C-alpha positions as a printed Julia matrix, in Angstrom:
319×3 Matrix{Float64}:
  -90.09  62.72  -109.36
  -91.48  65.72  -107.49
  -93.43  68.2   -109.61
  -96.4   70.52  -109.61
  -99.53  69.0   -111.14
 -102.37  71.29  -112.18
 -105.8   70.32  -110.9
 -107.87  70.63  -114.08
 -111.1   70.12  -112.14
 -110.56  73.47  -110.36
 -111.34  75.23  -113.65
 -114.88  73.8   -113.55
 -117.42  75.21  -113.77
 -115.9   77.95  -115.94
 -115.69  81.43  -114.43
 -118.32  83.84  -115.69
 -115.77  86.59  -116.19
 -112.12  86.03  -117.09
 -111.15  89.02  -114.93
 -112.29  87.0   -111.89
 -109.63  84.42  -112.69
 -106.68  86.83  -112.39
 -106.3   87.17  -108.57
 -106.97  83.46  -108.03
 -104.49  82.38  -110.7
 -101.9   84.83  -109.36
 -102.35  83.46  -105.83
 -101.81  79.88  -107.01
  -98.65  80.8   -108.92
  -97.27  82.8   -105.99
  -97.87  79.82  -103.72
  -96.05  77.51  -106.12
  -93.07  79.86  -106.39
  -92.81  79.99  -102.6
  -92.67  76.21  -102.37
  -89.93  75.82  -104.97
  -87.26  76.35  -102.29
  -88.16  72.94  -100.85
  -87.61  71.08  -104.13
  -84.16  69.52  -104.69
  -84.3   70.83  -108.27
  -86.69  72.99  -110.24
  -89.95  71.08  -110.7
  -91.92  70.53  -113.86
  -95.44  71.88  -114.11
  -97.6   69.09  -115.46
 -100.84  70.0   -117.23
 -103.07  67.49  -118.97
 -103.66  69.89  -121.87
 -102.03  72.85  -123.56
 -102.93  76.04  -121.62
 -104.59  77.34  -124.78
 -106.91  74.32  -124.76
 -108.03  74.55  -121.13
 -111.29  76.49  -120.88
 -111.33  78.69  -117.83
 -114.11  81.23  -118.38
 -117.21  81.69  -120.5
 -118.62  85.17  -121.06
 -121.64  85.73  -123.29
 -121.03  82.38  -124.96
 -117.39  83.33  -125.63
 -114.91  80.77  -124.3
 -111.66  81.96  -122.72
 -108.61  79.75  -122.17
 -106.06  79.5   -119.38
 -103.4   80.94  -121.69
 -105.47  84.1   -122.08
 -105.68  84.47  -118.32
 -101.9   84.18  -118.08
 -101.54  86.96  -120.66
 -103.85  89.14  -118.59
 -101.55  88.71  -115.57
  -99.04  90.95  -117.33
 -101.67  93.68  -117.69
 -102.91  93.37  -114.11
  -99.79  94.09  -112.04
  -98.95  90.38  -111.76
  -95.91  90.37  -114.05
  -93.85  88.14  -111.75
  -96.58  85.53  -111.59
  -97.09  85.62  -115.35
  -93.36  85.28  -115.99
  -93.19  82.4   -113.53
  -95.96  80.52  -115.36
  -94.26  81.01  -118.72
  -90.93  79.81  -117.33
  -92.55  76.66  -115.99
  -94.55  76.14  -119.18
  -91.33  76.02  -121.18
  -90.36  72.89  -119.24
  -93.79  71.29  -119.18
  -93.58  67.7   -120.42
  -96.44  66.13  -122.3
  -98.96  64.41  -120.05
  -98.48  61.34  -122.23
  -94.83  61.19  -121.1
  -95.7   59.94  -117.62
  -93.43  57.15  -116.48
  -94.88  53.72  -117.25
  -94.48  52.66  -113.62
  -96.62  55.64  -112.58
  -99.29  54.76  -115.12
  -99.32  51.13  -114.02
  -99.75  52.23  -110.42
 -102.62  54.64  -110.95
 -104.68  52.32  -113.15
 -104.91  49.92  -110.21
 -106.61  52.51  -107.98
 -110.14  51.72  -106.94
 -112.53  53.76  -104.77
 -110.79  56.43  -102.68
 -111.73  56.25   -99.01
 -111.28  58.83   -96.26
 -107.87  59.15   -94.59
 -108.36  59.66   -90.82
 -105.46  62.14   -90.55
 -106.85  64.45   -93.25
 -110.61  63.8    -93.14
 -112.73  64.83   -96.08
 -109.85  65.53   -98.43
 -110.39  62.25  -100.28
 -113.35  63.99  -101.92
 -111.02  66.56  -103.45
 -108.74  63.76  -104.62
 -111.72  62.0   -106.21
 -112.74  65.22  -107.94
 -109.2   65.86  -109.22
 -109.04  62.32  -110.56
 -105.93  61.27  -112.44
 -103.96  64.36  -111.43
 -104.44  63.54  -107.74
 -103.44  59.92  -108.29
 -100.22  61.02  -110.0
  -99.42  63.22  -106.99
 -100.14  60.36  -104.59
  -97.79  58.0   -106.42
  -94.97  60.45  -107.18
  -95.07  62.75  -104.15
  -95.85  65.74  -106.37
  -97.83  68.8   -105.28
 -101.35  69.28  -106.61
 -101.97  72.93  -107.57
 -105.54  74.2   -107.71
 -107.33  77.44  -108.4
 -108.96  78.25  -105.06
 -112.67  78.02  -105.9
 -114.06  76.77  -102.59
 -113.15  75.84   -99.01
 -111.9   72.39  -100.06
 -109.21  74.02  -102.18
 -107.74  75.6    -99.03
 -106.51  72.24   -97.75
 -102.71  72.07   -97.68
 -102.61  68.28   -97.61
 -104.75  65.62   -99.25
 -105.01  62.01   -98.23
 -106.98  58.88   -98.95
 -106.97  55.14   -98.49
 -107.17  52.89  -101.52
 -106.71  49.15  -101.89
 -105.63  48.95   -98.25
 -102.83  51.52   -98.63
 -102.69  55.08   -97.29
 -101.58  58.03   -99.39
 -100.89  61.67   -98.51
  -99.55  64.5   -100.64
  -99.34  68.28  -100.55
 -101.84  70.62  -102.16
 -101.49  74.35  -102.76
 -103.78  77.04  -104.08
 -102.75  80.23  -102.27
  -99.95  81.61  -100.05
 -101.63  80.29   -96.89
 -101.47  76.7    -98.14
  -97.85  77.1    -99.22
  -96.98  78.56   -95.82
  -98.62  75.59   -94.1
  -96.71  73.15   -96.32
  -93.43  74.98   -95.7
  -93.95  74.81   -91.94
  -94.75  71.11   -92.13
  -91.72  70.35   -94.28
  -89.44  72.37   -92.02
  -90.85  70.62   -88.94
  -90.32  67.2    -90.52
  -86.79  68.09   -91.57
  -86.01  69.44   -88.09
  -87.18  66.18   -86.54
  -84.77  64.27   -88.8
  -81.86  66.68   -88.33
  -78.61  65.12   -87.13
  -74.95  66.03   -86.96
  -74.33  64.09   -90.16
  -77.04  65.67   -92.32
  -76.63  69.14   -90.77
  -74.45  70.44   -93.66
  -77.14  69.52   -96.21
  -80.18  70.7    -94.22
  -78.98  73.7    -92.21
  -79.84  76.37   -94.77
  -83.35  74.99   -95.29
  -84.13  74.59   -91.61
  -82.43  77.78   -90.45
  -82.94  80.08   -93.47
  -82.39  83.29   -91.51
  -78.92  82.38   -90.25
  -75.5   82.45   -91.82
  -73.01  79.72   -90.99
  -69.25  80.02   -90.86
  -67.24  77.62   -92.96
  -65.97  75.69   -89.93
  -69.34  74.75   -88.44
  -69.87  71.64   -90.59
  -66.78  70.02   -89.07
  -67.43  71.35   -85.58
  -70.87  69.78   -85.32
  -69.46  66.3    -85.95
  -67.57  66.63   -82.66
  -70.42  68.22   -80.72
  -71.46  66.17   -77.63
  -74.28  63.9    -78.76
  -76.22  64.29   -75.5
  -76.67  68.01   -76.25
  -77.19  67.86   -80.02
  -80.99  68.23   -79.9
  -80.65  71.14   -77.49
  -78.16  72.71   -79.9
  -80.69  72.49   -82.74
  -83.36  74.06   -80.52
  -81.01  76.93   -79.65
  -80.26  77.47   -83.34
  -83.97  77.49   -84.1
  -84.5   80.16   -81.45
  -81.64  82.25   -82.85
  -83.04  81.81   -86.37
  -86.33  83.28   -85.15
  -84.47  86.27   -83.7
  -82.61  86.81   -86.96
  -85.88  86.65   -88.88
  -87.45  89.24   -86.56
  -84.41  91.48   -87.02
  -84.7   91.34   -90.82
  -88.44  91.97   -90.83
  -88.6   94.67   -88.15
  -85.16  96.25   -88.11
  -84.56  95.46   -84.45
  -84.1   92.39   -82.3
  -87.14  91.58   -80.14
  -87.19  92.57   -76.49
  -86.81  89.92   -73.8
  -85.04  87.59   -76.21
  -82.05  85.34   -75.68
  -79.19  87.26   -74.1
  -75.98  87.2    -76.09
  -73.03  87.33   -73.67
  -69.79  89.22   -74.28
  -66.42  87.9    -73.18
  -64.37  89.67   -70.52
  -61.55  91.97   -71.55
  -59.04  89.5    -70.03
  -60.49  86.62   -72.08
  -60.39  88.59   -75.33
  -56.86  89.81   -74.72
  -55.55  86.34   -73.93
  -57.84  83.96   -75.8
  -59.52  86.15   -78.41
  -57.76  84.27   -81.18
  -59.92  81.23   -80.37
  -63.0   83.28   -81.34
  -61.49  84.29   -84.68
  -63.16  82.01   -87.19
  -63.69  81.77   -90.93
  -67.09  83.24   -91.79
  -69.65  82.23   -94.38
  -67.88  84.39   -96.97
  -64.41  83.02   -96.26
  -63.41  86.13   -94.31
  -62.13  85.74   -90.75
  -64.06  87.63   -88.06
  -64.27  87.55   -84.29
  -67.27  85.66   -82.93
  -67.2   87.03   -79.4
  -70.92  86.93   -78.6
  -72.09  83.58   -77.29
  -74.94  81.62   -75.76
  -74.89  78.49   -73.64
  -76.17  75.21   -75.02
  -75.55  72.6    -72.35
  -72.92  71.96   -69.75
  -69.58  73.0    -71.23
  -70.89  73.8    -74.74
  -71.48  77.09   -76.51
  -72.58  78.79   -79.7
  -70.47  81.77   -80.76
  -72.05  84.25   -83.14
  -71.65  87.54   -84.95
  -74.33  90.15   -85.65
  -74.14  91.58   -89.16
  -75.69  95.03   -88.69
  -75.64  95.77   -92.43
  -77.41  92.51   -93.31
  -79.5   92.39   -90.14
  -78.6   88.75   -89.91
  -76.92  86.56   -87.31
  -73.98  84.37   -88.26
  -72.93  81.25   -86.39
  -69.15  80.9    -86.31
  -68.47  78.3    -83.64
  -70.42  75.46   -82.03
  -68.65  73.2    -79.6
  -66.93  72.89   -76.22
  -66.45  75.95   -74.05
  -63.51  77.99   -75.33
  -60.81  79.15   -72.91
  -61.63  82.04   -70.55
  -60.18  83.45   -67.36
  -62.29  81.02   -65.32
  -61.99  77.89   -67.49
């Protein structure tokens, strides 16, 4: 199970004005939506109480609930965030429906001690209580309203009963960006020729891949496979820059063209099935290691780079 779990303690003490909740709530929801791409399937949003029972602000002795704040998102130019909350709320299971194995695990927790890799965050886990323990056991993401500096931590950890626990925590786009970078880094470190088909789009989100690349990578020389992944990561960064700025950066990797002789005689070897099933000529190329290349195509309309061939050097006039 991998879900979002709302940190009820981040609603305390109640805000003095419900309008102050709006930007903070919107930031938390935007952060959650950004992270969804890393979940294998759409997560649940677990709340201990109905949103209309969770007090979030008190103004002149009038109590306001979380549900009211969500309604105000629609009136405050945060329609996407409000719609996102309502979509998640439709799938929210009862807190009482926690798996028995999870319940049995968390009731054994004793005092939470500091984790040396994420110092101080055990205090936030202690404050969050049961919600944090559920995240620790299930690998879920704790979601908090950002009320103080502690809520800006993107990872929480603690030691309890001799075991170490770490889990992700989000409250704003900066925390979700940090988590995304960490997850991508971890996935990149585990990337191999065999899991490349499953992970490529997550690790290289700014690239397109031709339909033949999954088979090609299985035959790629193993001594250059890590260098290949590094090259793809560099090209992914170029493609991202192109999409965001409209141009490729200066002093970047040089994409080489083939000679006229090579294209006339061996151009057919560069004709490959693209991501959309259409054949196109992947003439541009970059070196990987001795005798290996990446052939690519620049989609000017999409401002995106497509990888069409990865493997041994294709035939040229000289080879």
